[in-house]
């Protein structure tokens, strides 16, 4: 069918890499007998054609430093999976991590060094020439100001740059658009230490987040999500329980929508609330308060609930209730960050929350100082501001930029300042905003192509090794720096020398071990460094500063997957609907219905936001998940350069922000702006259908009390019973299908593959969706087609708000919807050609090469999980091409690339099932529970998905399928799904969900 | 109708085969033009894929299938009028059945195209046919689409044979008047008809049996088509009512189109004497009957949806009436539910212009009925609240639809110019016995 | 894989032992290569000599056939493993072997013409078939390569051909075993 691309095409691409030979000699597919088979000269020892090899390395998509295992087929990286050895992500991965290979094989990567010529345009230059010119520049710039700007780099590379800079009399500076200055300032204010602690979400009994979006972007999302699901998910053990999670913030983020309760405090008053709670705890002696808390008495006295309730905008008894719950849980963990740490009074808020943790006894147990999260060592925004002014003042003769794109996140100031710099060099892989303004671009290798390491926190050194041949004529910046520094050897040697310094005896063993495990990890987590209240704690000021500007409060928040914009050129991330708004491919502004009504605004109408610093237009998304007096805008879009997927797409929210440094040396992400309706309108690209579940058993929710009352064998969810007379016809039919399907025979009894999805674990982070795109060669269809509901997402996340009596959302329930592999499937009997049919192992098979595309199966599918190829998304140079070279190299050779006119859907990663069966057969055994792991299950950071054989009485999935919380979606239709959903449990009386 | 003698009938009807006028060519030209549009659209669909049409998840069937059902429906009245009314010996059919039958054949020819056009990989359409192959693969006989294939196939064969057979005596008649190439053509197609008693006896017997054979098809074909929907679990489709409901609707729309076609033919070819007002009135009555059955079906549907207490069913019909497609639904309710009631008045029934207008609205209404059943039921998607979409047709949808009309009218126009559009022999059957003199004249031709 | 690559001397000795064996297949002398079936290859590699006469096992070169879905194609290094010692008896043989050595020197692997190919939507795990059919596995689909001076396709490799064999052996004919 589509071997044209499925195989031969990326073989063609492959010859770029020189690994092409491998691929050609591999798969043995491709009909023309004229096709050439090119053998290896020397057989790589660790690769077997047709069999995947895994290499451990480190994900560099953010600073968290998760360990990954890269699946290599015939020299191509085809998939990233979490590395179970890594203590950070424990084998799990987020959507951004999954999409890293789209950075590796991105069609917009720079293929060679570029230099700005006399006429001001870029032209190609060879490496040696470039480096010669550059070393001349370096010599010339000595003493005239030499700066090397990097991203968050706690790594040997960082060290190397530091060494070189000291050698040439320059300085290195690191920059993260969403820095953590407030955390450090707040910690200093409260405890006199500017380091970042580690947070133990897994063992918390009560969670309270003041704006910290620890599930989407804050510090180490995968690690935190994994911990969060351990404490917050309903645990049916005895005593059955879960940690309640309360979110305080002006809008519901991905993190916020997983809360059991939402306290929409007035923006900037989060700290006041924290202090008020502390006051209650102390005055009511709700916890064993440390002695030195007495020095806070003055501060707390000023923050009685009565005094501050008005300011915060909630009733005082709510404050008292929260404080009581928090303290009585004997394991309360409060975190402050995200929005709360980006107000002008952010530091005060963080300090206040520290105080709350302190009086409740969380410090030292759940909040442990001494871990020194690397991200904390990043330079502050103040440093960048001073750099900017230096540049503007012409005090910088030579500027290097690596792993950062300040021209995008500081559109005005930095852009202009760049112009004043003598010579600007970028190591970016793309011609992004910053690179485009530079004089020389020396494209760096992709992290998957080069050596490196990173030290996300004390006790963890993650190693990074090249897993594929370089795709283009790029060079590791480390090598370039060494050359410029006139030092011998490559960066690999430098790296090893660094590591050798750490371990003298039998280094090779140590090194090989590190390579295999993806780094070295301290066995025991670093011990907590005890902290006392600092003198400054008494003077904590949490009063919300009044900002000048328009009459409307606007908060700018990092996009969960595009983050500060670095993900914007990866089609997977662009096409991935935002977990909260479900909007893809463009930016938006969140408006509360009341506000919208006031302004006569409807979803899709453009709103012009004019702040003192800039003006931008955003289409409105009307939602109750934001405060009525607040507008919220995500970053990430609105690139003026960077690549075909990112460029000229919607608006850049950074434009609205000021560049002046606030009290704690950070940047303020909340501005006052005027909002005016422009009259323009656009159709929002959203996958959201009806946001309310109509009570037809699509999702089920239980209150905690109810869930605790459940016993084995209970069936809390009522759905239509099959009448007696229909039992055989309906119930028996599925089984008979099953037997009939046994054409020929498998060994022994047939398995019945099944899935269990625990909704009280699922956070809706959408990592599974991207993993599915990666594993199953799903096409990205782009903005225009997605607008017409033609996205190919086999797995979609349905987000249904849970609302209180007043209709205010109190969190949401997220339900991954994918093919249910019905035992009694409506799609099967209607297919005229048996393309949709029942396999002996209980799957709803979909034979792509048999499908003629009548689409009857989809019409008859009550779950609507079948997707049709309206165009040939694999057509070379076609209008809808989803894998422009070399993106096609990440296609999974084990999965057919579907051609136009064919129906496709989830098949429980049947290629993995068959692979495991083949391996098992080679070893003369049957497939064991756990041999097969679907892509979604593998990546799920909260471990909500379990795959296995429902006929195996000892499998985990069998056990979960019998859980009293279990239910089948639309069970009333008697489709007998193979997927069991476990109802979400909320730590409050069951809210209505429509 | 003293003037209407055998001879007159033969000559008047034969006159319709006379040299075509400019107007005729204009009509034919535009029909072929429309067909051209359809063909070009189809080429685009083949090259780029069905994405050019307006489909959006979960609306995976739309205008193409709507047209399919519409044309199959049209096809029905033909057989009804020619076969069933023949068995019931209702004399008035004679003047109109030929047109109706021709219409049937061409409508089926049109309908048959859509299943091929609407599938994703049109070039593999033959996989839907049961043919032995080394792979041991067969179509799935459980699938209603396969039933369709057989139902439509049978219907096409029978109605074609039926049409051709009815034509034989008339072709013979015009053969005797014709000259040049036409003489040759009719000479062959008349199959050596001489009008001998022997032949007449066999002919009438055969015709009778064929009529008997065709009759059940009228009921079966659209029942099977209706099961494409009734067999699925989609709320708004999944109803036992569908077979009778569809058959009635089909005849309703069919009769509608018969009127739409007869009025201009009568005018253009000056057949007022032969196709009289009573004919139209009778057709109108048929409309009234079937129309009422359809409206009854609407009522039942909605009642059952409410009475069943099934949330999905209720949601579906609520969405139908008050969702984003309310306009389509109400067009259907008004055109098929209320309009026919005008036909209670004899004034309207006997007013050709009124009938013509009404018949057009009948066709519009019936097209929308299928549109509503197919598109709106899918778009509503009451099972999975997350997956619903509003579907809008694109140029591709309209292009193919236009093509289908072009295709239909091209064949029809060619037919009426080359074969007697009104049965000569059977009209004569219902005439008063002629006077001697004329008899010879008439006998010469009959 | 590793030991195979390091093993050539061993293989040669086994070939020598083979010569001492009594009734040994003698590959014909080919004068007119044009008359041979199958596409012409850049190097006139004689399967009938290597696999037939010298009885080198198929999986010595196609090293991954029994463990992976793909059979694997011998690297040039594998060829050299023997041919740094074996330089051929007849001039024509020497000429061909020279090509191999040149290719190695110039680091230019020969571009073999593919003979057996399946469409992209059909999966054929070699190891499963070898596991099931044992020693005779290769011949079942590839024919008696040991007697082919130049390899050509003997089976249609069409679905009907696959199915027939699956029916005969009473193994599964489930679609998703090969198509996914």
mmCIF file of C-alpha atoms in Angstrom, chain A residues 173-186 188-189 341-348 375-376 378-388 410 658-669:
data_model
loop_
_atom_site.group_PDB
_atom_site.id
_atom_site.type_symbol
_atom_site.label_atom_id
_atom_site.label_comp_id
_atom_site.label_asym_id
_atom_site.label_seq_id
_atom_site.Cartn_x
_atom_site.Cartn_y
_atom_site.Cartn_z
ATOM 1 C CA UNK A 173 25.391 33.693 31.796
ATOM 2 C CA UNK A 174 22.442 31.333 31.789
ATOM 3 C CA UNK A 175 18.853 32.264 31.048
ATOM 4 C CA UNK A 176 15.501 30.601 31.491
ATOM 5 C CA UNK A 177 12.482 32.706 30.434
ATOM 6 C CA UNK A 178 10.482 31.240 33.308
ATOM 7 C CA UNK A 179 13.097 31.572 36.027
ATOM 8 C CA UNK A 180 12.760 30.724 39.682
ATOM 9 C CA UNK A 181 14.070 33.907 41.275
ATOM 10 C CA UNK A 182 11.038 34.246 43.554
ATOM 11 C CA UNK A 183 11.606 30.767 44.961
ATOM 12 C CA UNK A 184 15.198 31.564 45.837
ATOM 13 C CA UNK A 185 14.382 35.015 47.205
ATOM 14 C CA UNK A 186 11.459 33.613 49.163
ATOM 15 C CA UNK A 188 16.235 33.324 51.567
ATOM 16 C CA UNK A 189 13.605 35.545 53.170
ATOM 17 C CA UNK A 341 5.910 33.391 42.066
ATOM 18 C CA UNK A 342 5.704 35.770 39.122
ATOM 19 C CA UNK A 343 3.785 38.649 40.697
ATOM 20 C CA UNK A 344 5.739 41.671 41.869
ATOM 21 C CA UNK A 345 5.299 40.300 45.396
ATOM 22 C CA UNK A 346 6.193 36.744 44.343
ATOM 23 C CA UNK A 347 9.073 36.406 46.805
ATOM 24 C CA UNK A 348 6.806 37.393 49.692
ATOM 25 C CA UNK A 375 17.554 25.021 37.836
ATOM 26 C CA UNK A 376 18.067 27.145 40.918
ATOM 27 C CA UNK A 378 20.408 29.667 36.694
ATOM 28 C CA UNK A 379 21.192 33.362 36.510
ATOM 29 C CA UNK A 380 18.401 35.684 37.509
ATOM 30 C CA UNK A 381 16.436 37.872 35.193
ATOM 31 C CA UNK A 382 18.258 40.800 36.757
ATOM 32 C CA UNK A 383 21.531 39.409 35.375
ATOM 33 C CA UNK A 384 20.020 39.182 31.937
ATOM 34 C CA UNK A 385 18.655 42.714 32.240
ATOM 35 C CA UNK A 386 22.133 44.002 33.102
ATOM 36 C CA UNK A 387 23.535 42.044 30.162
ATOM 37 C CA UNK A 388 20.913 43.633 27.948
ATOM 38 C CA UNK A 410 12.265 39.648 25.320
ATOM 39 C CA UNK A 658 7.717 44.469 30.686
ATOM 40 C CA UNK A 659 11.436 43.873 30.881
ATOM 41 C CA UNK A 660 12.131 45.744 34.123
ATOM 42 C CA UNK A 661 13.445 43.750 37.047
ATOM 43 C CA UNK A 662 11.161 43.430 40.047
ATOM 44 C CA UNK A 663 11.966 43.525 43.763
ATOM 45 C CA UNK A 664 13.380 39.977 43.870
ATOM 46 C CA UNK A 665 15.354 40.197 40.648
ATOM 47 C CA UNK A 666 12.790 38.361 38.577
ATOM 48 C CA UNK A 667 10.394 39.178 35.794
ATOM 49 C CA UNK A 668 6.749 39.995 36.366
ATOM 50 C CA UNK A 669 4.293 37.937 34.337
#
